mmCIF file of C-alpha atoms in Angstrom:
data_model
loop_
_atom_site.group_PDB
_atom_site.id
_atom_site.type_symbol
_atom_site.label_atom_id
_atom_site.label_comp_id
_atom_site.label_asym_id
_atom_site.label_seq_id
_atom_site.Cartn_x
_atom_site.Cartn_y
_atom_site.Cartn_z
ATOM 1 C CA MET A 1 -15.488 26.523 9.335
ATOM 2 C CA SER A 2 -13.959 25.393 12.604
ATOM 3 C CA SER A 3 -10.483 23.936 12.899
ATOM 4 C CA GLU A 4 -11.868 20.517 13.915
ATOM 5 C CA SER A 5 -14.162 20.453 10.935
ATOM 6 C CA ALA A 6 -11.324 21.436 8.556
ATOM 7 C CA SER A 7 -9.089 18.792 10.071
ATOM 8 C CA GLU A 8 -11.836 16.181 9.665
ATOM 9 C CA HIS A 9 -12.342 17.204 6.006
ATOM 10 C CA LEU A 10 -8.612 16.854 5.353
ATOM 11 C CA GLN A 11 -8.598 13.413 6.989
ATOM 12 C CA VAL A 12 -11.526 12.232 4.812
ATOM 13 C CA ILE A 13 -9.790 13.535 1.676
ATOM 14 C CA ARG A 14 -6.557 11.804 2.625
ATOM 15 C CA THR A 15 -8.325 8.483 3.371
ATOM 16 C CA LEU A 16 -10.204 8.593 0.061
ATOM 17 C CA MET A 17 -7.048 9.413 -1.895
ATOM 18 C CA GLU A 18 -5.151 6.550 -0.241
ATOM 19 C CA ARG A 19 -7.996 4.077 -0.673
ATOM 20 C CA SER A 20 -8.392 4.904 -4.361
ATOM 21 C CA ALA A 21 -4.750 3.984 -4.965
ATOM 22 C CA TYR A 22 -5.402 0.447 -3.714
ATOM 23 C CA TYR A 23 -5.257 -2.450 -6.182
ATOM 24 C CA ARG A 24 -8.577 -4.217 -5.707
ATOM 25 C CA ARG A 25 -8.216 -7.308 -7.921
ATOM 26 C CA ALA A 26 -8.328 -10.595 -5.964
ATOM 27 C CA LEU A 27 -4.699 -11.639 -5.605
ATOM 28 C CA ALA A 28 -5.181 -15.124 -4.153
ATOM 29 C CA PRO A 29 -5.952 -16.759 -7.550
ATOM 30 C CA MET A 30 -2.876 -15.071 -9.122
ATOM 31 C CA LEU A 31 -0.631 -16.243 -6.287
ATOM 32 C CA CYS A 32 -2.125 -19.759 -6.522
ATOM 33 C CA LEU A 33 -1.344 -19.850 -10.237
ATOM 34 C CA SER A 34 2.245 -18.646 -9.671
ATOM 35 C CA GLY A 35 2.680 -21.165 -6.836
ATOM 36 C CA ALA A 36 1.370 -24.058 -8.921
ATOM 37 C CA ILE A 37 3.681 -23.084 -11.807
ATOM 38 C CA GLY A 38 6.655 -22.835 -9.402
ATOM 39 C CA LEU A 39 6.027 -26.246 -7.847
ATOM 40 C CA ALA A 40 5.371 -27.936 -11.188
ATOM 41 C CA GLY A 41 8.477 -26.233 -12.576
ATOM 42 C CA ALA A 42 10.715 -27.552 -9.805
ATOM 43 C CA LEU A 43 9.389 -31.077 -10.327
ATOM 44 C CA ALA A 44 9.784 -30.852 -14.095
ATOM 45 C CA ALA A 45 13.322 -29.438 -13.769
ATOM 46 C CA CYS A 46 14.387 -32.359 -11.567
ATOM 47 C CA VAL A 47 12.792 -34.910 -13.919
ATOM 48 C CA LEU A 48 14.271 -33.267 -17.021
ATOM 49 C CA LYS A 49 17.652 -32.922 -15.248
ATOM 50 C CA ILE A 50 18.162 -29.291 -16.251
ATOM 51 C CA ALA A 51 21.729 -28.637 -15.170
ATOM 52 C CA THR A 52 23.411 -26.079 -17.438
ATOM 53 C CA HIS A 53 23.428 -22.304 -16.988
ATOM 54 C CA GLN A 54 21.603 -21.622 -20.248
ATOM 55 C CA TYR A 55 18.845 -24.171 -19.731
ATOM 56 C CA PHE A 56 18.393 -23.240 -16.051
ATOM 57 C CA VAL A 57 17.982 -19.546 -16.906
ATOM 58 C CA LEU A 58 15.799 -20.228 -19.950
ATOM 59 C CA PHE A 59 13.597 -22.709 -18.107
ATOM 60 C CA TRP A 60 12.884 -20.551 -15.045
ATOM 61 C CA ASN A 61 12.517 -17.348 -17.072
ATOM 62 C CA CYS A 62 9.952 -19.037 -19.318
ATOM 63 C CA LEU A 63 8.030 -20.170 -16.243
ATOM 64 C CA GLY A 64 8.256 -16.654 -14.775
ATOM 65 C CA ILE A 65 6.873 -15.139 -17.976
ATOM 66 C CA LEU A 66 4.128 -17.768 -18.026
ATOM 67 C CA ALA A 67 3.163 -16.921 -14.411
ATOM 68 C CA LEU A 68 3.207 -13.190 -15.206
ATOM 69 C CA ILE A 69 1.032 -13.561 -18.306
ATOM 70 C CA GLY A 70 -1.330 -15.878 -16.413
ATOM 71 C CA SER A 71 -1.639 -13.360 -13.546
ATOM 72 C CA TYR A 72 -2.385 -10.472 -15.905
ATOM 73 C CA PHE A 73 -4.913 -12.668 -17.726
ATOM 74 C CA LEU A 74 -6.683 -13.444 -14.410
ATOM 75 C CA ALA A 75 -6.665 -9.742 -13.458
ATOM 76 C CA ARG A 76 -8.124 -8.825 -16.851
ATOM 77 C CA LYS A 77 -10.821 -11.463 -16.486
ATOM 78 C CA GLN A 78 -11.793 -10.071 -13.067
ATOM 79 C CA ALA A 79 -11.840 -6.509 -14.407
ATOM 80 C CA LEU A 80 -14.094 -7.492 -17.325
ATOM 81 C CA LYS A 81 -16.406 -9.368 -14.952
ATOM 82 C CA ASP A 82 -16.714 -6.256 -12.756
ATOM 83 C CA SER A 83 -17.103 -3.982 -15.832
ATOM 84 C CA GLU A 84 -14.033 -2.016 -14.781
ATOM 85 C CA PRO A 85 -11.004 -0.976 -16.838
ATOM 86 C CA PHE A 86 -8.160 -3.494 -16.574
ATOM 87 C CA TRP A 87 -5.364 -0.942 -16.988
ATOM 88 C CA SER A 88 -6.517 1.202 -14.051
ATOM 89 C CA ALA A 89 -4.328 3.664 -12.122
ATOM 90 C CA PRO A 90 -3.633 1.163 -9.273
ATOM 91 C CA ALA A 91 -2.776 -1.543 -11.863
ATOM 92 C CA ARG A 92 -0.293 0.876 -13.450
ATOM 93 C CA ARG A 93 1.205 1.657 -10.023
ATOM 94 C CA VAL A 94 1.639 -2.047 -9.209
ATOM 95 C CA THR A 95 3.316 -2.630 -12.593
ATOM 96 C CA GLN A 96 5.590 0.388 -12.103
ATOM 97 C CA ALA A 97 6.576 -0.886 -8.649
ATOM 98 C CA LEU A 98 7.371 -4.351 -10.010
ATOM 99 C CA PHE A 99 9.267 -3.188 -13.092
ATOM 100 C CA PRO A 100 12.724 -2.065 -11.776
ATOM 101 C CA PRO A 101 13.399 -5.143 -9.573
ATOM 102 C CA PHE A 102 12.113 -7.470 -12.308
ATOM 103 C CA LEU A 103 14.379 -5.765 -14.834
ATOM 104 C CA THR A 104 17.304 -6.299 -12.453
ATOM 105 C CA GLY A 105 16.333 -9.992 -12.248
ATOM 106 C CA VAL A 106 16.380 -10.200 -16.046
ATOM 107 C CA PHE A 107 19.828 -8.565 -16.048
ATOM 108 C CA PHE A 108 21.090 -11.224 -13.609
ATOM 109 C CA SER A 109 19.565 -13.892 -15.871
ATOM 110 C CA LEU A 110 21.519 -12.553 -18.859
ATOM 111 C CA VAL A 111 24.786 -12.393 -16.905
ATOM 112 C CA PHE A 112 24.469 -15.954 -15.575
ATOM 113 C CA GLY A 113 22.853 -17.280 -18.771
ATOM 114 C CA MET A 114 25.941 -16.328 -20.759
ATOM 115 C CA ASP A 115 28.196 -18.216 -18.343
ATOM 116 C CA SER A 116 29.304 -21.407 -20.071
ATOM 117 C CA VAL A 117 31.476 -22.907 -17.325
ATOM 118 C CA GLU A 118 30.380 -26.506 -16.675
ATOM 119 C CA PRO A 119 29.344 -27.954 -14.298
ATOM 120 C CA ALA A 120 27.170 -25.069 -13.201
ATOM 121 C CA THR A 121 28.280 -24.412 -9.646
ATOM 122 C CA ASN A 122 27.326 -20.764 -9.190
ATOM 123 C CA LEU A 123 23.593 -20.886 -9.941
ATOM 124 C CA TRP A 124 22.862 -20.533 -6.217
ATOM 125 C CA MET A 125 24.000 -16.911 -6.550
ATOM 126 C CA LEU A 126 21.487 -16.370 -9.337
ATOM 127 C CA VAL A 127 18.704 -17.979 -7.282
ATOM 128 C CA SER A 128 19.541 -15.686 -4.328
ATOM 129 C CA GLY A 129 19.597 -12.678 -6.654
ATOM 130 C CA TRP A 130 16.243 -13.598 -8.176
ATOM 131 C CA MET A 131 14.704 -14.071 -4.732
ATOM 132 C CA ILE A 132 15.956 -10.693 -3.516
ATOM 133 C CA CYS A 133 14.831 -8.889 -6.693
ATOM 134 C CA TYR A 134 11.440 -10.577 -6.635
ATOM 135 C CA GLY A 135 11.059 -9.775 -2.924
ATOM 136 C CA CYS A 136 11.883 -6.098 -3.539
ATOM 137 C CA GLY A 137 9.305 -5.977 -6.349
ATOM 138 C CA LEU A 138 6.598 -7.571 -4.221
ATOM 139 C CA HIS A 139 7.407 -5.317 -1.294
ATOM 140 C CA SER A 140 7.093 -2.191 -3.452
ATOM 141 C CA ALA A 141 3.893 -3.423 -5.075
ATOM 142 C CA GLY A 142 2.619 -4.370 -1.610
ATOM 143 C CA PHE A 143 2.013 -0.688 -0.804
ATOM 144 C CA PHE A 144 -0.919 -0.809 -3.237
ATOM 145 C CA THR A 145 -2.173 -4.314 -2.361
ATOM 146 C CA PRO A 146 -3.224 -6.309 0.737
ATOM 147 C CA LYS A 147 -0.642 -6.492 3.518
ATOM 148 C CA GLY A 148 0.193 -10.171 2.833
ATOM 149 C CA VAL A 149 2.039 -9.277 -0.377
ATOM 150 C CA ARG A 150 4.462 -6.999 1.478
ATOM 151 C CA TRP A 151 5.169 -9.801 3.949
ATOM 152 C CA LEU A 152 5.741 -12.211 1.074
ATOM 153 C CA GLY A 153 8.203 -9.707 -0.398
ATOM 154 C CA LEU A 154 10.094 -9.425 2.874
ATOM 155 C CA MET A 155 10.145 -13.222 3.167
ATOM 156 C CA PHE A 156 11.710 -13.497 -0.313
ATOM 157 C CA VAL A 157 14.365 -10.878 0.504
ATOM 158 C CA ALA A 158 15.209 -12.519 3.842
ATOM 159 C CA THR A 159 15.391 -16.030 2.416
ATOM 160 C CA GLY A 160 17.378 -14.814 -0.606
ATOM 161 C CA ILE A 161 19.974 -13.282 1.708
ATOM 162 C CA GLY A 162 19.830 -16.323 4.016
ATOM 163 C CA PHE A 163 20.295 -18.751 1.144
ATOM 164 C CA TYR A 164 23.241 -16.745 -0.205
ATOM 165 C CA LEU A 165 24.961 -16.719 3.195
ATOM 166 C CA LEU A 166 24.322 -20.418 3.808
ATOM 167 C CA ALA A 167 25.245 -21.631 0.333
ATOM 168 C CA SER A 168 28.437 -19.565 0.289
ATOM 169 C CA ARG A 169 29.593 -21.491 3.376
ATOM 170 C CA ILE A 170 28.133 -24.943 2.675
ATOM 171 C CA PRO A 171 29.286 -26.325 -0.709
ATOM 172 C CA SER A 172 26.657 -29.089 -0.692
ATOM 173 C CA LEU A 173 23.984 -26.365 -1.092
ATOM 174 C CA GLN A 174 25.588 -25.126 -4.301
ATOM 175 C CA THR A 175 24.259 -27.917 -6.543
ATOM 176 C CA VAL A 176 21.773 -27.342 -9.341
ATOM 177 C CA GLU A 177 19.276 -29.726 -7.696
ATOM 178 C CA ILE A 178 19.220 -27.593 -4.523
ATOM 179 C CA CYS A 179 18.674 -24.508 -6.705
ATOM 180 C CA HIS A 180 15.628 -26.167 -8.301
ATOM 181 C CA TYR A 181 14.334 -27.185 -4.860
ATOM 182 C CA MET A 182 14.754 -23.616 -3.580
ATOM 183 C CA MET A 183 12.906 -22.256 -6.615
ATOM 184 C CA GLY A 184 10.100 -24.770 -6.073
ATOM 185 C CA LEU A 185 9.976 -24.171 -2.336
ATOM 186 C CA PHE A 186 9.848 -20.377 -2.430
ATOM 187 C CA PHE A 187 8.367 -19.511 -5.836
ATOM 188 C CA GLY A 188 5.991 -22.496 -5.501
ATOM 189 C CA ALA A 189 5.091 -23.219 -1.889
ATOM 190 C CA GLY A 190 5.791 -19.604 -0.789
ATOM 191 C CA HIS A 191 3.195 -18.251 -3.227
ATOM 192 C CA LEU A 192 0.666 -20.882 -2.207
ATOM 193 C CA LEU A 193 1.131 -20.029 1.485
ATOM 194 C CA CYS A 194 0.663 -16.326 0.779
ATOM 195 C CA ALA A 195 -2.443 -17.090 -1.339
ATOM 196 C CA GLY A 196 -3.851 -19.025 1.622
ATOM 197 C CA TYR A 197 -3.124 -16.129 3.988
ATOM 198 C CA ILE A 198 -4.729 -13.530 1.696
ATOM 199 C CA TRP A 199 -7.730 -15.750 1.024
ATOM 200 C CA ALA A 200 -8.257 -16.361 4.761
ATOM 201 C CA SER A 201 -7.765 -12.700 5.722
ATOM 202 C CA GLU A 202 -10.153 -11.464 2.995
ATOM 203 C CA ARG A 203 -12.736 -14.032 4.066
ATOM 204 C CA ARG A 204 -12.394 -12.879 7.669
ATOM 205 C CA LYS A 205 -12.714 -9.237 6.589
ATOM 206 C CA ASN A 206 -15.841 -9.983 4.537
ATOM 207 C CA ALA A 207 -17.380 -11.880 7.434
ATOM 208 C CA LEU A 208 -17.061 -8.843 9.752
ATOM 209 C CA MET B 1 -12.927 15.041 -6.213
ATOM 210 C CA SER B 2 -10.515 13.378 -3.750
ATOM 211 C CA LEU B 3 -10.590 10.098 -5.670
ATOM 212 C CA LEU B 4 -10.031 11.848 -8.974
ATOM 213 C CA ALA B 5 -7.231 13.961 -7.520
ATOM 214 C CA ALA B 6 -5.356 10.741 -6.697
ATOM 215 C CA ASN B 7 -6.011 9.074 -10.073
ATOM 216 C CA PRO B 8 -5.844 10.505 -13.589
ATOM 217 C CA GLU B 9 -9.148 8.792 -14.395
ATOM 218 C CA MET B 10 -11.577 6.392 -12.775
ATOM 219 C CA SER B 11 -14.565 4.418 -13.957
ATOM 220 C CA PHE B 12 -18.030 5.150 -12.580
ATOM 221 C CA ILE B 13 -18.077 1.708 -10.879
ATOM 222 C CA GLU B 14 -14.674 2.227 -9.253
ATOM 223 C CA MET B 15 -15.890 5.542 -7.857
ATOM 224 C CA ARG B 16 -19.220 4.126 -6.728
ATOM 225 C CA GLU B 17 -17.463 1.335 -4.799
ATOM 226 C CA GLY B 18 -14.752 3.622 -3.443
ATOM 227 C CA LEU B 19 -17.331 6.037 -2.080
ATOM 228 C CA ALA B 20 -19.977 3.446 -1.149
ATOM 229 C CA MET B 21 -22.662 5.513 -2.898
ATOM 230 C CA THR B 22 -25.703 4.552 -4.935
ATOM 231 C CA ASP B 23 -25.720 5.000 -8.725
ATOM 232 C CA GLY B 24 -28.252 7.822 -8.554
ATOM 233 C CA ASN B 25 -26.484 9.698 -5.787
ATOM 234 C CA LEU B 26 -23.094 9.532 -7.505
ATOM 235 C CA SER B 27 -24.634 10.537 -10.852
ATOM 236 C CA MET B 28 -26.118 13.635 -9.257
ATOM 237 C CA HIS B 29 -22.808 14.635 -7.678
ATOM 238 C CA LEU B 30 -20.909 14.078 -10.915
ATOM 239 C CA LYS B 31 -23.509 16.011 -12.906
ATOM 240 C CA THR B 32 -23.150 18.993 -10.577
ATOM 241 C CA LEU B 33 -19.344 18.842 -10.740
ATOM 242 C CA GLN B 34 -19.493 18.526 -14.548
ATOM 243 C CA GLU B 35 -21.790 21.562 -14.810
ATOM 244 C CA VAL B 36 -19.342 23.760 -12.933
ATOM 245 C CA GLY B 37 -16.496 22.404 -15.076
ATOM 246 C CA TYR B 38 -14.600 20.506 -12.402
ATOM 247 C CA VAL B 39 -15.089 17.007 -13.826
ATOM 248 C CA ALA B 40 -15.033 15.589 -17.360
ATOM 249 C CA LEU B 41 -17.059 12.470 -18.168
ATOM 250 C CA THR B 42 -16.226 10.188 -21.085
ATOM 251 C CA LYS B 43 -18.635 7.515 -22.240
ATOM 252 C CA SER B 44 -17.323 4.514 -24.174
ATOM 253 C CA PHE B 45 -17.861 0.780 -24.553
ATOM 254 C CA GLN B 46 -15.760 -2.044 -23.172
ATOM 255 C CA LYS B 47 -16.668 -5.510 -24.480
ATOM 256 C CA LYS B 48 -20.083 -4.165 -25.557
ATOM 257 C CA LYS B 49 -20.751 -2.838 -22.030
ATOM 258 C CA PRO B 50 -21.058 0.936 -21.431
ATOM 259 C CA LEU B 51 -18.113 2.399 -19.536
ATOM 260 C CA THR B 52 -18.226 5.880 -18.014
ATOM 261 C CA THR B 53 -14.834 7.326 -17.138
ATOM 262 C CA CYS B 54 -14.407 10.407 -14.946
ATOM 263 C CA SER B 55 -11.413 12.713 -14.645
ATOM 264 C CA LEU B 56 -10.639 16.123 -13.147
ATOM 265 C CA THR B 57 -10.391 19.076 -15.505
ATOM 266 C CA GLY B 58 -7.665 21.706 -15.136
ATOM 267 C CA LEU B 59 -10.145 23.977 -13.362
ATOM 268 C CA GLY B 60 -11.139 21.082 -11.076
ATOM 269 C CA LYS B 61 -7.507 20.396 -10.142
ATOM 270 C CA THR B 62 -6.806 24.059 -9.370
ATOM 271 C CA SER B 63 -9.975 24.477 -7.338
ATOM 272 C CA PHE B 64 -9.315 21.298 -5.387
ATOM 273 C CA ALA B 65 -5.755 22.406 -4.597
ATOM 274 C CA LYS B 66 -7.100 25.802 -3.437
ATOM 275 C CA TYR B 67 -9.676 24.069 -1.245
ATOM 276 C CA ILE B 68 -6.980 21.922 0.391
ATOM 277 C CA ASN B 69 -4.872 25.039 1.009
ATOM 278 C CA VAL B 70 -7.802 26.812 2.651
ATOM 279 C CA LEU B 71 -8.457 23.809 4.912
ATOM 280 C CA GLU B 72 -4.792 23.623 5.860
ATOM 281 C CA GLU B 73 -4.722 27.344 6.655
ATOM 282 C CA ILE B 74 -7.749 26.981 8.926
ATOM 283 C CA VAL B 75 -6.102 24.089 10.773
ATOM 284 C CA LEU B 76 -2.794 25.978 11.091
ATOM 285 C CA GLN B 77 -4.406 29.223 12.278
ATOM 286 C CA ASN B 78 -6.187 27.463 15.103
ATOM 287 C CA LYS B 79 -3.258 25.371 16.189
ATOM 288 C CA PRO B 80 -1.882 26.287 19.642
ATOM 289 C CA PRO B 81 1.509 28.035 19.357
ATOM 290 C CA GLY B 82 4.574 25.860 19.793
ATOM 291 C CA LYS B 83 3.068 22.783 18.095
ATOM 292 C CA ASN B 84 4.084 21.719 14.570
#
């Protein structure tokens, strides 16, 4: 076998190994669901006037769990439709990538949830922390998914840091209402924007 | 073999789509690999639909690793000196 041929064989093997690690479930519906839950949650939180540490943490964690369960349910439905196993190797990799940052987010929730100082004036720190953790999770998982997810992760990290820096200097951004708006804007509208990007890019790819 | 080396197990459909092969062609390849003991096939049912799962055997993993080493040696031997 010639060197060129061996090199070509190695390249094919590498491409196949990388491609097989890719998570192939359609992500746009999952992101749409998460976005809709985020937007509805922000609206509901403002209407219900959720303003204490405990209720803020409980409310947004419940919505997060709901979005997570909904996403896994959609993935399972797709897998069953395609007669493929739901808990595939790429699905396991995505879950493993998401787990440590999500666990850190839960830890932050516990720390801030136990805070009983009223009025709640430090929830902006929790929101920044959640955004950064979520962004890290998405960025890690993005190595096994379409490129848009990695960008969404970076956007969450950047805005989490940006919000922390801004809110630490501008006291009017430290209110609970602003925290709900930020959650709605990024966990709601951010997901919907990313869903639109992935949907459009997959449509373009299929059209080629 | 490459797909199975990257994943502990894969369904027949996942492999078919990953390799862009027809059912018959992939079946033939898998049958040959199973006969020489490189691949193990497990047949089960998922929601009343048949599900064939493929995985590499120990012999398959060793042979694949040896094959990669041989390819790498060929590439290295023919590389001009001074290049990494």
